[in-house]
Amino acid sequence: MQKIITIAKKEATDSLGDKLFLVLLIFLLMLVVISIVVASMDFQNKVVEYNQSVKILESLGGGADSIYAPQFFPLKMLRSVVDYLEILGAVIGIILGYLSISKEKGKNTLQLLLSRPVKRWEIGLGKILGNSFVIWLVLGIAMFFIYGIMGFLGGAQLTGMEIMKLILVFIFSYLYIMFFFGLTSILAIKFKLLFNALLISFVVWLVIVLIIPQIGDTMDPDNQIPGGFFKAMNIAKSQEKQIMGNFKNYEFVRNATEESSITKHYERLSFALLGVKDEYNGKTIFAILNDKWWDGLWVFLFFLAPLFTELLIFEKNNLLINKE
Amino acid sequence: MSKSSAIIDIQSLTKKYKETIALNNLNLQVERGEIFGFLGHNGAGKTTTVNILTTLLAPTSGRAFICGFNVEKEGLEIRKRIGYLPENVKFYENLTAGENLEFFAKLSGIEKPEEKIKSVLNFLDFQKFENKKISQFSKGMRQRIGIAQAIIHDPEVLFLDEPTSGLDPMGVRNLREIILKLNKEKNITIFMNTHLLSEVAKTCTTIGVLGHGELIYKDTLKQTMERFKDENSLETIYFNLDTK
């Protein structure tokens, strides 16, 4: 265990001292702050609009019963934070995974590590744990910013349930980012030309994070109109299901496309926990997880697969690429 | 366990990379206390041999034993007993020499490495550079740290892959002195891949010549010089052997 901790400590120190990583971290935190500020301004505008509408109605001699007051769900403001974690969090995972292997390979220190009396999987696990710490630190700082801005600056105190939901979102964010870390580590181990590993990682990132979710969204009939096609057409849920029943094959292809992306699973789960979709607002964590267990399972499997593979590769002897 | 008395015992070792045969049925024994110079042209299979012996690479067939332990089955036991300095190691440049050594010492299971680091640096006459960052080191200084990390856990066998590569004449001489001192004072068996024939003549007790993955010659340096007494240098002997 001591050897694993030694490797993990060194890995974390290396990553935290890397300039590229620090730039990405600062960029991510800036986006988190901006997204919350923008979301809170948007909510304030809604409140102002509502108050104005109430005044107009009252001046006309009517009551305010006919319009709904905007409901404040603070977690809903974090929608963009999830969007940024989807994109930039994945990039941070890729960069950490790449640095974790490329630095050792570039300096020939991988041979030194492998020639030590350490089990090979212990080296892999040390690297995974060290970078897990770094990712948790990133998420912890982001959470601190979120809590600080919402609570102290915005005056929106989160309830215990909301804090729990937020923590769950960050646990799944960790699993999501580690998927990209593991994937890039594997590619960096396997590829002789490290640049190719980085290039392929970004192609995978592009497909998983941007292209597949985009295809899924574009194919979704309900997404054709802002606010939802069926809602705009005043079509009831039962009727909507009946209509969609005629497009089973189409829906199967669309759903399968989305299911292949960890980003989509992570997004569905996080949005449900944050109550981005109104139907999940006010629901308990248990009820949300009961509804979204499938997405949670997939995020967990996506997280496990590359990390487990990385440990297996480390355990294998033929790890060195630069042969005589 | 190997039945041989040799500290390094290689039996019919073959390594193939797809279609390329890097090592072909290599048989070689190195006795305890020797300084073995492993010679061969580029691509002869020297680094592949060291990579297999240091358990970094698995052989395609054949067996090899270090201190009686099988390289394929008892890697961890072997790694406790060997030190390795690969070619062109740059180390962790953001760390000091002492921090680099502390890291490798801890990985070797040394729980309180401070004293060990001081003793190793003292042995190599390098104490004053303990707190200096590796990024400020010359190639020769890096090689010293390389030797220090390789011997910090008191190995029985030390593998050096082209240790003199890129060193100036002074660096080569310093390294030679260290190798001889390690062998004499710590009784470490040394297995050294090298191109530098002049160094082999001044350092090694035994030489082996590898050509296209096969051992084409092995004997003590003394016997070699006697056997080829008509040749005026080790260089001529080597070229005669290598072109056969």
Coordinates of C-alpha atoms in Angstrom, one line a residue, chain B residues 121-216:
Chain B
L121 CA 25.4 9.9 -2.4
N122 CA 28.4 9.8 -0.2
F123 CA 29.6 6.6 -1.9
L124 CA 29.3 8.3 -5.3
D125 CA 30.9 11.5 -3.9
F126 CA 27.8 13.5 -4.9
Q127 CA 26.4 14.7 -1.5
K128 CA 26.6 18.4 -2.4
F129 CA 24.1 18.0 -5.2
E130 CA 21.3 16.3 -3.1
N131 CA 19.1 19.4 -3.1
K132 CA 19.8 20.5 -6.6
K133 CA 17.1 20.0 -9.3
I134 CA 17.8 17.4 -11.9
S135 CA 16.9 19.9 -14.7
Q136 CA 20.2 21.7 -13.8
F137 CA 22.3 18.6 -14.1
S138 CA 24.7 17.7 -16.9
K139 CA 24.6 14.3 -18.6
G140 CA 27.4 13.1 -16.4
M141 CA 25.7 14.2 -13.3
R142 CA 22.5 12.5 -14.4
Q143 CA 24.3 9.3 -14.9
R144 CA 25.5 9.4 -11.3
I145 CA 22.0 9.9 -10.1
G146 CA 21.1 7.0 -12.4
I147 CA 23.6 4.8 -10.7
A148 CA 22.5 6.1 -7.3
Q149 CA 18.8 5.1 -7.9
A150 CA 19.9 1.7 -9.3
I151 CA 22.0 0.8 -6.2
I152 CA 19.9 2.4 -3.5
H153 CA 18.3 -0.9 -2.5
D154 CA 21.7 -2.8 -2.5
P155 CA 21.1 -5.0 -5.6
E156 CA 23.1 -8.0 -6.4
V157 CA 23.2 -7.4 -10.1
L158 CA 23.4 -4.0 -11.9
F159 CA 22.2 -3.7 -15.5
L160 CA 23.6 -0.7 -17.4
D161 CA 22.5 0.0 -20.9
E162 CA 25.0 2.1 -22.8
P163 CA 26.0 4.0 -19.7
T164 CA 28.7 6.0 -21.4
S165 CA 26.4 7.2 -24.2
G166 CA 26.7 11.0 -24.6
L167 CA 29.3 11.4 -21.9
D168 CA 32.5 13.5 -22.4
P169 CA 35.9 11.8 -21.7
M170 CA 35.9 13.0 -18.1
G171 CA 32.4 11.6 -17.6
V172 CA 33.4 8.3 -19.1
R173 CA 36.4 8.1 -16.7
N174 CA 34.3 9.0 -13.7
L175 CA 31.7 6.4 -14.6
R176 CA 34.4 3.8 -15.1
E177 CA 35.7 4.5 -11.6
I178 CA 32.2 4.2 -10.2
I179 CA 31.6 0.8 -11.9
L180 CA 34.9 -0.6 -10.7
K181 CA 34.2 0.7 -7.1
L182 CA 30.7 -0.8 -7.1
N183 CA 32.1 -4.2 -8.2
K184 CA 35.0 -4.1 -5.8
E185 CA 33.5 -2.6 -2.6
K186 CA 29.9 -3.7 -2.9
N187 CA 30.5 -6.9 -4.8
I188 CA 27.8 -6.1 -7.3
T189 CA 27.8 -8.1 -10.5
I190 CA 27.6 -5.8 -13.5
F191 CA 26.0 -6.5 -16.8
M192 CA 26.8 -3.6 -19.2
N193 CA 25.7 -3.1 -22.8
T194 CA 28.2 -0.9 -24.6
H195 CA 29.7 0.2 -27.8
L196 CA 32.8 1.7 -26.3
L197 CA 35.4 -0.9 -26.7
S198 CA 38.1 1.1 -25.0
E199 CA 35.9 1.1 -21.8
V200 CA 35.3 -2.7 -22.1
A201 CA 39.1 -3.2 -22.1
K202 CA 39.5 -1.1 -19.0
T203 CA 36.5 -2.2 -17.0
C204 CA 35.1 -5.6 -17.9
T205 CA 36.3 -9.0 -16.7
T206 CA 34.3 -10.9 -19.3
I207 CA 32.9 -10.0 -22.7
G208 CA 30.2 -11.4 -24.9
V209 CA 29.5 -10.5 -28.5
L210 CA 26.0 -10.5 -29.8
G211 CA 25.4 -10.6 -33.6
H212 CA 21.9 -10.6 -35.1
G213 CA 20.4 -12.0 -31.9
E214 CA 23.0 -14.8 -31.4
L215 CA 25.9 -15.0 -29.1
I216 CA 28.9 -15.3 -31.3

